[in-house]
Amino acid sequence: MQRRTIRPLVAMLAFIPLFAAAHPPVQARTYVRRPRLVVVIVIDQFRYDYLVRFRPQFSAGGFNLLLSGASFSDCRYDYATTTTGPGHATLFTGTYSNIHGITENEWYDHTSHHTAYCVADPDTRLVGGTEGPGASPRNLLVDTLGDELRLASNFQSKVIAISLKDRAAVLPGGHTANAAYWWDSKTGHFVTSTYYMPSLPAWVAAFNQSQPARAYCGQRWQALAETPDAGGQLLGEFHPQPGEPCPDARFLAWLDSTPYMNQIELKFATEAIRQEHLGQGRATDLLAISLSVNDHIGHAFGPYSARVVDTTIRTDHDLAEFFRAVDSTVGLDHCWIALSADHGVAPNPAFIKLHHLGIGNFPTDQMRERIEQALRQAFGDDQWVEASDEFYIYLNRSALEKHHLDEAKAESVAAAAAASSPGVYAAFTRIQFLTSSLPASPLARQAANSFNPKRSGDVFLVRDPYAVPAEDDLRTTHGSPWNYDSQVPLVFWGDAFKPGVYASACQPVDLAATLAAALGLTQPAGSQGRPLTEAMK
Ligand SMILES: [Zn+2]
């Protein structure tokens, strides 16, 4: 009996390695799906909880269509600078600012002593709008999902990116996009830059010629009947002066604070699909749409306001109409759609104080003065701080030289002063980043993912939770590592994805990684995202 049980086991043990060597386990799919069109929708300033709070008011074909796919309920940015330029770069490159180089919307350049805008490119001009410098992805240090799609198809795939903001079109498009279009609010036209083309295609010129804003002249912003606690309320109104033509610059500025801008943007995206025959060629095309007006309205009123609620419900309805248009041109069965956001947002300081969540408005000037004072006290009279923004203190390097002062010493005095200021949670120095001597904490890791040695400042600031650098108590902003700013939706819809709600932790860097894996592409050069295989068929 013993012989009969032992001998097969011995035989098995002897054969396993040989068997494994001859037949390595094959789990990867040999067949890669090729949708005709991939649509990536980014909503500028959209918290994950909006999908839950307002779901009862959503229509069947908008967010609910996407939520019938694979939805991740715990998707959080693992960096500390949750703003528009960095967020869009992150979603499409699959990596953070330390690698993709878009550290902020604007950063201070120590060499030129000027502020550098993330998509500024003096070698380009605007096309189709006001005279002026254009924009390009030259500051983006790695490539994007769209770039990999273009490379893999020998440039047969078309990549088009659309937004109201230049940075939210240029960065998603990547280096090889066929086009990035954004809104010129001075003229009410969609524009591009000479980086992409010398003049607008006929269909874009015709779209502009039709004056898309004109349809809203005389309209008021009244809450939808289904908007909770605000149904039918007047939320916005334009007061024209006697004889004032419409749409003029004043009207366009007003329109930019209403949810109607999403309708104009999605109408333009629909026209792009039709006129550029997206999803109708032999290769997979990519359309990146960033809906910007949600951010404008969120800044002005905060995430718990009736205007944000109404805008979110209208975004759902507008997306439903857009998806119907995609269905009638490309066929939704042949499309994949992904949804995410570049960042969330904090409540406004008035709301924060009312509900005792934190200090509310962050005293920026007080902190900067405290840092100056500490540096004067330690090293003598001078102008020690050369520049500062919401994330960094930039020290005056010529003053350091003049006083024969070690940078590390000055940084640590400045950081200590910052850290002891009201509303500051932590301050990290440039030397700490460069020498990997940060504390071992999740927060320090997030800060390190935001830090790029060539573009970042000398002291990095993390404000307390609910300490918001807003312009006043009723406006608000984002840009912190805290979850109200960092947690966003991540949804994949289409025949490659397994429907379900996934509670496993994931990050926005996984968007590009997942789509690249599902399309059988090389991952974008810097991608550190994880293909979310649990949701892939
Ligand atoms: Zn914003």
Coordinates of C-alpha atoms and ligand atoms in Angstrom, one line a residue:
M1 CA 0.0 0.0 0.0
Q2 CA 2.8 2.3 0.9
R3 CA 4.6 1.6 -2.4
R4 CA 1.5 2.4 -4.3
T5 CA 1.1 5.9 -2.8
I6 CA 4.7 6.9 -2.7
R7 CA 5.8 5.9 -6.2
P8 CA 3.4 8.1 -8.2
L9 CA 4.4 11.1 -5.9
V10 CA 8.0 10.5 -6.6
A11 CA 7.3 10.2 -10.3
M12 CA 5.3 13.4 -10.3
L13 CA 8.0 15.3 -8.4
A14 CA 10.6 14.1 -10.9
F15 CA 8.5 15.2 -13.9
I16 CA 7.1 18.6 -12.8
P17 CA 10.2 20.7 -13.6
L18 CA 10.5 19.0 -17.0
F19 CA 6.9 19.5 -17.8
A20 CA 7.0 23.1 -16.7
A21 CA 10.0 23.9 -18.9
A22 CA 8.4 22.3 -21.9
H23 CA 5.1 24.0 -21.4
P24 CA 5.4 27.3 -19.6
P25 CA 2.1 28.5 -18.3
V26 CA 0.4 30.7 -20.9
Q27 CA -2.1 33.1 -19.4
A28 CA -1.8 36.1 -21.7
R29 CA -4.5 36.5 -24.3
T30 CA -3.2 35.8 -27.8
Y31 CA -6.1 37.7 -29.3
V32 CA -6.2 41.4 -28.6
R33 CA -9.4 43.2 -29.2
R34 CA -9.5 46.1 -31.6
P35 CA -12.3 48.5 -30.8
R36 CA -12.9 51.0 -33.6
L37 CA -12.9 53.9 -31.2
V38 CA -11.7 54.5 -27.6
V39 CA -13.2 57.5 -25.9
V40 CA -11.6 58.7 -22.7
I41 CA -13.8 61.2 -20.8
V42 CA -12.1 63.3 -18.1
I43 CA -14.3 65.6 -16.1
D44 CA -12.3 68.5 -14.7
Q45 CA -12.9 68.5 -10.9
F46 CA -15.2 65.5 -10.4
R47 CA -15.2 63.7 -7.1
Y48 CA -16.0 60.0 -7.0
D49 CA -18.9 60.5 -4.6
Y50 CA -20.8 62.5 -7.2
L51 CA -21.4 59.2 -9.0
V52 CA -23.0 57.9 -5.8
R53 CA -24.8 61.0 -4.4
F54 CA -26.6 61.9 -7.6
R55 CA -27.1 58.5 -9.1
P56 CA -30.9 58.5 -8.4
Q57 CA -31.1 61.5 -10.7
F58 CA -29.1 60.1 -13.6
S59 CA -30.7 59.0 -16.8
A60 CA -30.4 55.5 -18.3
G61 CA -27.9 56.3 -21.0
G62 CA -25.4 58.7 -19.4
F63 CA -23.3 57.8 -16.3
N64 CA -25.5 54.7 -15.8
L65 CA -24.4 53.3 -19.2
L66 CA -20.7 53.6 -18.0
L67 CA -21.5 52.3 -14.6
S68 CA -22.9 49.1 -16.2
G69 CA -19.2 48.5 -17.1
A70 CA -16.3 48.1 -14.7
S71 CA -16.3 50.8 -12.0
F72 CA -13.5 51.2 -9.4
S73 CA -14.7 52.7 -6.1
D74 CA -11.3 53.4 -4.5
C75 CA -9.2 55.2 -7.1
R76 CA -6.9 57.8 -5.6
Y77 CA -4.0 59.8 -7.0
D78 CA -0.8 58.8 -5.2
Y79 CA 0.8 62.3 -5.5
A80 CA 0.3 65.6 -3.7
T81 CA -0.3 68.2 -6.5
T82 CA -3.9 67.4 -7.6
T83 CA -4.4 70.0 -10.2
T84 CA -5.4 70.1 -13.9
G85 CA -2.2 70.0 -15.9
P86 CA -0.5 67.3 -13.7
G87 CA -3.8 65.3 -13.5
H88 CA -4.3 65.1 -17.2
A89 CA -0.7 64.3 -17.8
T90 CA -0.9 61.5 -15.2
L91 CA -4.1 59.9 -16.7
F92 CA -2.6 59.7 -20.2
T93 CA 1.0 58.8 -19.4
G94 CA 0.4 56.4 -16.5
T95 CA 2.9 58.1 -14.3
Y96 CA 3.3 61.1 -11.9
S97 CA 5.0 64.5 -12.1
N98 CA 8.3 63.1 -10.9
I99 CA 8.5 61.3 -14.3
H100 CA 6.1 63.2 -16.7
G101 CA 7.5 66.5 -15.6
I102 CA 4.2 68.4 -15.4
T103 CA 4.6 69.5 -11.8
E104 CA 2.0 72.2 -11.7
N105 CA -0.2 74.2 -14.1
E106 CA 2.6 76.9 -13.7
W107 CA 5.9 76.6 -12.0
Y108 CA 8.6 79.2 -11.2
D109 CA 11.7 78.9 -13.4
H110 CA 14.8 79.7 -11.3
T111 CA 16.9 80.3 -14.5
S112 CA 14.6 82.8 -16.3
H113 CA 13.1 84.2 -13.1
H114 CA 9.7 83.8 -14.8
T115 CA 6.7 81.6 -14.3
A116 CA 6.5 78.8 -16.9
Y117 CA 3.1 77.6 -18.0
C118 CA 2.8 73.8 -18.5
V119 CA 1.8 73.9 -22.2
A120 CA 3.4 77.2 -23.2
D121 CA 5.5 77.0 -26.4
P122 CA 6.8 80.3 -27.8
D123 CA 7.6 78.5 -31.0
T124 CA 4.0 78.0 -31.8
R125 CA 1.1 80.4 -32.6
L126 CA -2.7 80.1 -31.9
V127 CA -4.7 79.0 -34.9
G128 CA -8.3 80.1 -35.4
G129 CA -8.7 82.5 -32.5
T130 CA -7.1 85.6 -30.9
E131 CA -3.5 86.3 -32.1
G132 CA -1.0 85.0 -29.7
P133 CA 1.3 82.2 -28.6
G134 CA 0.0 78.7 -29.1
A135 CA 0.6 75.6 -27.0
S136 CA 2.3 72.3 -27.3
P137 CA 3.3 69.2 -25.2
R138 CA 7.0 70.1 -25.3
N139 CA 7.2 70.2 -21.5
L140 CA 5.7 66.7 -21.2
L141 CA 8.8 64.4 -20.7
V142 CA 7.3 61.1 -21.6
D143 CA 4.7 59.8 -24.2
T144 CA 1.1 59.0 -23.8
L145 CA -1.4 56.2 -24.5
G146 CA -2.4 58.1 -27.7
D147 CA 1.3 58.2 -28.8
E148 CA 1.7 54.5 -28.3
L149 CA -1.5 53.9 -30.3
R150 CA -0.2 56.0 -33.2
L151 CA 3.3 54.3 -33.1
A152 CA 1.8 50.8 -33.0
S153 CA -0.5 51.5 -36.0
N154 CA 2.2 53.2 -38.1
F155 CA 0.2 56.4 -37.5
Q156 CA -3.0 55.0 -39.0
S157 CA -4.8 55.5 -35.7
K158 CA -6.2 59.0 -35.3
V159 CA -5.8 60.8 -31.9
I160 CA -7.8 63.9 -31.2
A161 CA -8.1 65.7 -27.9
I162 CA -10.8 68.3 -27.0
S163 CA -11.3 70.5 -24.0
L164 CA -12.2 74.1 -23.1
K165 CA -8.7 74.4 -21.5
D166 CA -5.5 74.2 -23.7
R167 CA -3.6 72.1 -21.1
A168 CA -6.5 69.6 -20.8
A169 CA -6.4 69.1 -24.6
V170 CA -2.7 69.3 -25.3
L171 CA -1.5 66.9 -22.5
P172 CA -4.0 64.1 -23.2
G173 CA -3.2 64.3 -26.9
G174 CA 0.5 63.7 -26.4
H175 CA 3.3 64.4 -28.8
T176 CA 1.9 62.8 -31.9
A177 CA -1.8 63.7 -31.7
N178 CA -3.5 64.6 -35.0
A179 CA -5.1 67.5 -33.2
A180 CA -5.8 69.1 -29.9
Y181 CA -8.6 71.7 -29.8
W182 CA -9.6 74.0 -27.1
W183 CA -12.0 76.9 -26.5
D184 CA -11.0 80.6 -26.9
S185 CA -13.4 82.3 -24.6
K186 CA -12.6 85.7 -26.1
T187 CA -13.9 84.7 -29.6
G188 CA -16.2 81.8 -28.7
H189 CA -14.3 79.6 -31.1
F190 CA -12.5 76.3 -30.9
V191 CA -8.8 76.8 -31.7
T192 CA -5.6 74.9 -32.0
S193 CA -1.9 75.7 -32.4
T194 CA 0.7 75.6 -35.2
Y195 CA 2.2 72.6 -33.4
Y196 CA -0.6 70.6 -34.9
M197 CA -1.6 72.4 -38.2
P198 CA -1.1 75.7 -40.0
S199 CA -4.9 76.4 -40.3
L200 CA -8.2 75.0 -39.0
P201 CA -9.8 72.2 -41.0
A202 CA -12.9 73.4 -42.9
W203 CA -15.3 71.6 -40.5
V204 CA -13.8 73.4 -37.4
A205 CA -14.0 76.8 -39.2
A206 CA -17.6 76.1 -40.2
F207 CA -18.4 75.1 -36.6
N208 CA -16.9 78.4 -35.4
Q209 CA -18.7 80.3 -38.1
S210 CA -22.1 78.9 -36.8
Q211 CA -21.4 80.8 -33.5
P212 CA -22.2 77.8 -31.2
A213 CA -22.7 80.2 -28.2
R214 CA -25.5 82.1 -30.0
A215 CA -28.0 79.3 -29.2
Y216 CA -27.7 80.3 -25.5
C217 CA -28.4 84.0 -25.9
G218 CA -31.4 85.0 -23.8
Q219 CA -31.3 81.7 -21.9
R220 CA -31.2 81.6 -18.1
W221 CA -29.6 78.8 -16.0
Q222 CA -32.6 77.3 -14.2
A223 CA -32.2 74.1 -12.1
L224 CA -33.7 71.0 -13.6
A225 CA -36.9 69.8 -12.0
E226 CA -35.1 66.7 -10.8
T227 CA -32.2 68.6 -9.0
P228 CA -32.7 67.8 -5.3
D229 CA -33.6 70.8 -3.1
A230 CA -33.2 73.2 -6.0
G231 CA -35.7 72.1 -8.7
G232 CA -36.7 75.1 -10.9
Q233 CA -34.5 77.6 -9.0
L234 CA -32.8 80.3 -10.9
L235 CA -29.0 79.6 -10.8
G236 CA -27.6 82.1 -13.2
E237 CA -28.8 84.9 -15.5
F238 CA -27.1 87.2 -17.9
H239 CA -28.1 90.9 -17.9
P240 CA -27.5 92.4 -21.3
Q241 CA -27.0 96.1 -21.7
P242 CA -29.4 98.0 -24.0
G243 CA -28.5 97.2 -27.6
E244 CA -25.7 94.8 -26.6
P245 CA -25.1 92.2 -29.3
C246 CA -25.0 88.5 -28.4
P247 CA -22.8 86.6 -28.2
D248 CA -20.2 89.2 -27.2
A249 CA -17.2 88.9 -24.9
R250 CA -19.3 89.7 -21.8
F251 CA -21.8 87.1 -22.7
L252 CA -19.1 84.5 -23.4
A253 CA -17.6 85.1 -20.0
W254 CA -21.0 84.5 -18.4
L255 CA -21.6 81.4 -20.5
D256 CA -18.2 80.0 -19.3
S257 CA -19.8 79.7 -15.8
T258 CA -22.8 77.7 -16.9
P259 CA -23.2 74.0 -17.6
Y260 CA -24.2 74.9 -21.2
M261 CA -20.5 74.9 -22.1
N262 CA -20.5 71.0 -21.8
Q263 CA -23.2 70.9 -24.5
I264 CA -21.1 73.1 -26.8
E265 CA -18.0 70.9 -26.1
L266 CA -19.8 67.6 -26.7
K267 CA -21.4 68.9 -29.9
F268 CA -17.9 69.8 -31.1
A269 CA -16.7 66.3 -30.1
T270 CA -19.6 64.7 -32.1
E271 CA -18.7 66.8 -35.1
A272 CA -15.1 65.7 -34.7
I273 CA -16.2 62.0 -34.9
R274 CA -18.4 62.7 -38.0
Q275 CA -16.0 64.9 -39.9
E276 CA -12.7 63.1 -39.0
H277 CA -14.4 59.7 -39.5
L278 CA -13.2 58.6 -36.1
G279 CA -13.9 54.9 -35.5
Q280 CA -14.6 54.4 -39.2
G281 CA -11.1 53.5 -40.4
R282 CA -9.1 50.3 -40.2
A283 CA -7.1 51.2 -37.1
T284 CA -8.4 52.0 -33.6
D285 CA -8.9 55.8 -33.0
L286 CA -8.7 57.7 -29.7
L287 CA -10.8 60.6 -28.7
A288 CA -9.9 62.4 -25.4
I289 CA -12.6 64.8 -24.1
S290 CA -12.0 66.9 -21.0
L291 CA -15.1 68.6 -19.7
S292 CA -13.9 71.8 -18.2
V293 CA -16.9 73.8 -17.0
N294 CA -17.5 71.5 -14.0
D295 CA -14.2 72.9 -12.6
H296 CA -15.2 76.5 -13.2
I297 CA -18.5 76.0 -11.4
G298 CA -17.0 73.9 -8.6
H299 CA -14.4 76.6 -7.8
A300 CA -17.1 79.2 -7.6
F301 CA -19.6 77.3 -5.4
G302 CA -18.1 74.1 -3.8
P303 CA -19.1 70.5 -4.0
Y304 CA -22.2 70.7 -1.8
S305 CA -23.8 73.6 -3.7
A306 CA -27.0 73.4 -5.8
R307 CA -25.1 74.6 -8.8
V308 CA -22.6 71.7 -8.7
V309 CA -25.5 69.2 -8.1
D310 CA -27.4 70.6 -11.1
T311 CA -24.3 70.7 -13.3
T312 CA -23.5 67.1 -12.4
I313 CA -27.0 66.0 -13.4
R314 CA -26.9 68.0 -16.6
T315 CA -23.4 66.5 -17.4
D316 CA -25.1 63.1 -17.1
H317 CA -27.9 64.1 -19.6
D318 CA -25.4 65.7 -22.0
L319 CA -23.3 62.6 -21.9
A320 CA -26.4 60.4 -22.7
E321 CA -27.0 62.5 -25.8
F322 CA -23.3 62.3 -26.8
F323 CA -23.4 58.5 -26.4
R324 CA -26.5 58.3 -28.6
A325 CA -24.6 60.3 -31.2
V326 CA -21.6 58.0 -30.9
D327 CA -23.9 55.0 -31.3
S328 CA -25.4 56.4 -34.5
T329 CA -22.0 57.2 -36.1
V330 CA -19.6 54.5 -34.9
G331 CA -21.9 52.1 -33.0
L332 CA -21.4 51.8 -29.3
D333 CA -20.7 48.1 -29.6
H334 CA -17.5 49.0 -31.4
C335 CA -16.4 51.5 -28.7
W336 CA -14.7 51.5 -25.4
I337 CA -15.3 54.4 -23.0
A338 CA -13.2 55.2 -20.0
L339 CA -14.2 57.9 -17.4
S340 CA -12.0 59.6 -14.8
A341 CA -11.2 63.0 -13.4
D342 CA -8.0 65.1 -12.9
H343 CA -8.8 65.9 -9.3
G344 CA -11.6 66.3 -6.8
V345 CA -12.2 69.4 -4.7
A346 CA -12.5 70.6 -1.1
P347 CA -15.7 72.2 0.4
N348 CA -15.4 76.0 0.5
P349 CA -14.0 77.6 3.7
A350 CA -17.4 78.9 4.9
F351 CA -18.8 75.3 4.7
I352 CA -15.6 73.9 6.4
K353 CA -15.9 76.4 9.3
L354 CA -19.6 75.9 9.7
H355 CA -19.2 72.2 10.1
H356 CA -15.9 72.3 12.1
L357 CA -14.0 70.3 9.6
G358 CA -10.8 72.4 9.8
I359 CA -9.5 75.9 9.7
G360 CA -11.0 76.8 6.3
N361 CA -9.1 79.4 4.5
F362 CA -5.3 78.9 4.5
P363 CA -3.4 82.1 5.5
T364 CA -0.8 82.0 2.7
D365 CA 0.6 85.5 3.2
Q366 CA 1.1 84.9 7.0
M367 CA 3.1 81.8 6.2
R368 CA 5.3 83.5 3.7
E369 CA 6.0 86.3 6.1
R370 CA 6.9 83.8 8.8
I371 CA 9.4 82.1 6.5
E372 CA 11.0 85.5 5.5
Q373 CA 11.3 86.4 9.2
A374 CA 12.9 83.1 10.2
L375 CA 15.5 83.4 7.4
R376 CA 16.3 87.0 8.3
Q377 CA 16.7 86.0 11.9
A378 CA 19.0 83.1 11.0
F379 CA 21.1 84.7 8.2
G380 CA 20.6 88.5 8.3
D381 CA 18.7 91.0 6.2
D382 CA 17.8 90.2 2.6
Q383 CA 14.9 89.2 0.4
W384 CA 15.2 85.5 1.0
V385 CA 12.1 84.2 -0.7
E386 CA 12.2 84.8 -4.4
A387 CA 8.8 83.3 -5.3
S388 CA 6.1 81.1 -3.9
D389 CA 3.0 79.3 -5.1
E390 CA 0.5 77.0 -3.6
F391 CA 3.0 74.1 -3.4
Y392 CA 6.5 75.5 -3.2
I393 CA 8.8 78.2 -1.7
Y394 CA 11.5 79.2 -4.1
L395 CA 14.5 80.7 -2.3
N396 CA 16.5 83.6 -3.7
R397 CA 19.6 81.8 -4.9
S398 CA 21.6 84.9 -5.5
A399 CA 21.0 86.0 -1.9
L400 CA 22.3 82.5 -0.8
E401 CA 25.4 83.0 -2.9
K402 CA 25.9 86.6 -1.6
H403 CA 25.8 85.3 2.0
H404 CA 27.9 82.2 1.2
L405 CA 25.1 80.1 2.5
D406 CA 24.6 76.4 2.1
E407 CA 21.3 75.7 0.3
A408 CA 20.4 72.8 2.6
K409 CA 20.8 75.0 5.7
A410 CA 18.5 77.7 4.3
E411 CA 16.0 75.2 3.1
S412 CA 15.7 73.6 6.5
V413 CA 15.2 76.9 8.3
A414 CA 12.5 77.8 5.8
A415 CA 10.9 74.4 6.1
A416 CA 10.9 74.6 9.9
A417 CA 9.3 78.0 9.8
A418 CA 6.7 76.8 7.3
A419 CA 5.9 73.7 9.3
S420 CA 5.2 75.7 12.4
S421 CA 2.8 78.0 10.6
P422 CA -1.0 77.6 11.2
G423 CA -2.6 75.3 8.6
V424 CA 0.7 73.6 7.5
Y425 CA 0.8 69.8 8.0
A426 CA 4.4 69.2 6.7
A427 CA 7.2 70.9 4.8
F428 CA 9.8 68.9 2.9
T429 CA 13.1 70.3 1.5
R430 CA 14.6 69.9 -1.9
I431 CA 17.7 68.3 -0.3
Q432 CA 15.4 65.7 1.4
F433 CA 13.9 64.8 -2.0
L434 CA 17.3 64.7 -3.8
T435 CA 19.0 62.6 -1.1
S436 CA 16.0 60.3 -0.5
S437 CA 15.9 61.3 3.2
L438 CA 12.2 61.9 3.5
P439 CA 10.3 60.3 6.4
A440 CA 8.8 56.9 5.5
S441 CA 5.2 57.9 5.3
P442 CA 2.5 57.7 2.7
L443 CA 2.4 61.5 2.6
A444 CA 6.1 61.8 1.9
R445 CA 5.7 59.2 -0.9
Q446 CA 3.0 61.3 -2.4
A447 CA 5.2 64.4 -2.2
A448 CA 8.1 62.6 -3.8
N449 CA 5.8 61.5 -6.7
S450 CA 5.1 65.2 -7.2
F451 CA 8.7 66.4 -7.1
N452 CA 10.7 66.8 -10.3
P453 CA 14.3 68.0 -9.6
K454 CA 14.4 70.2 -12.8
R455 CA 11.1 72.0 -12.2
S456 CA 10.2 71.9 -8.5
G457 CA 10.9 74.5 -5.8
D458 CA 13.0 74.4 -2.6
V459 CA 10.5 73.7 0.1
F460 CA 7.4 71.6 -0.6
L461 CA 4.3 72.5 1.5
V462 CA 1.5 70.2 2.5
R463 CA -1.4 72.0 4.1
D464 CA -3.6 70.6 6.9
P465 CA -6.7 68.7 5.8
Y466 CA -9.4 71.3 5.1
A467 CA -6.9 74.2 5.0
V468 CA -7.8 75.6 1.6
P469 CA -5.9 78.4 -0.2
A470 CA -9.1 79.8 -1.6
E471 CA -9.6 83.4 -2.9
D472 CA -12.4 84.0 -0.4
D473 CA -14.6 82.0 2.0
L474 CA -17.2 81.1 -0.7
R475 CA -14.9 80.0 -3.4
T476 CA -12.8 76.9 -3.1
T477 CA -10.0 74.9 -4.7
H478 CA -8.1 71.6 -4.9
G479 CA -4.4 70.6 -5.0
S480 CA -3.8 68.7 -1.8
P481 CA -3.0 65.0 -1.3
W482 CA -6.1 64.6 0.9
N483 CA -8.8 62.2 -0.3
Y484 CA -11.4 64.9 -1.1
D485 CA -8.9 66.1 -3.8
S486 CA -7.3 62.8 -4.7
Q487 CA -10.2 60.3 -5.0
V488 CA -11.8 60.2 -8.5
P489 CA -14.0 57.9 -10.6
L490 CA -12.3 55.2 -12.7
V491 CA -14.7 53.4 -15.1
F492 CA -14.2 51.2 -18.1
W493 CA -17.0 50.3 -20.4
G494 CA -16.8 48.1 -23.5
D495 CA -16.5 44.5 -24.6
A496 CA -13.0 44.1 -23.1
F497 CA -14.1 44.8 -19.5
K498 CA -15.9 42.7 -16.9
P499 CA -18.9 44.5 -15.5
G500 CA -18.9 45.1 -11.7
V501 CA -18.0 47.4 -8.9
Y502 CA -14.4 46.9 -7.8
A503 CA -13.4 48.0 -4.3
S504 CA -9.7 47.1 -4.8
A505 CA -7.4 50.1 -4.5
C506 CA -6.2 51.6 -7.7
Q507 CA -4.9 54.8 -9.1
P508 CA -5.5 57.1 -12.1
V509 CA -2.1 55.9 -13.5
D510 CA -3.9 52.6 -14.1
L511 CA -6.2 54.1 -16.8
A512 CA -3.5 54.3 -19.4
A513 CA -1.9 51.1 -18.3
T514 CA -5.2 49.2 -18.5
L515 CA -6.2 50.6 -21.9
A516 CA -2.6 50.0 -23.3
A517 CA -2.7 46.4 -22.1
A518 CA -6.2 45.8 -23.5
L519 CA -5.2 47.2 -26.8
G520 CA -2.0 45.2 -26.9
L521 CA 0.2 48.3 -26.9
T522 CA 3.6 48.9 -25.4
Q523 CA 3.0 50.8 -22.2
P524 CA 3.7 54.5 -22.4
A525 CA 7.4 55.1 -21.7
G526 CA 7.1 56.2 -18.1
S527 CA 4.0 54.2 -17.1
Q528 CA 4.0 52.8 -13.7
G529 CA 0.3 52.0 -13.7
R530 CA -1.1 48.5 -13.2
P531 CA -3.3 46.9 -15.9
L532 CA -6.5 46.3 -13.8
T533 CA -6.7 42.6 -14.9
E534 CA -9.5 41.9 -12.4
A535 CA -11.7 43.9 -14.6
M536 CA -10.4 42.7 -18.0
K537 CA -11.9 39.8 -19.9
Ligands
ZN1 ZN -9.6 73.7 -10.8

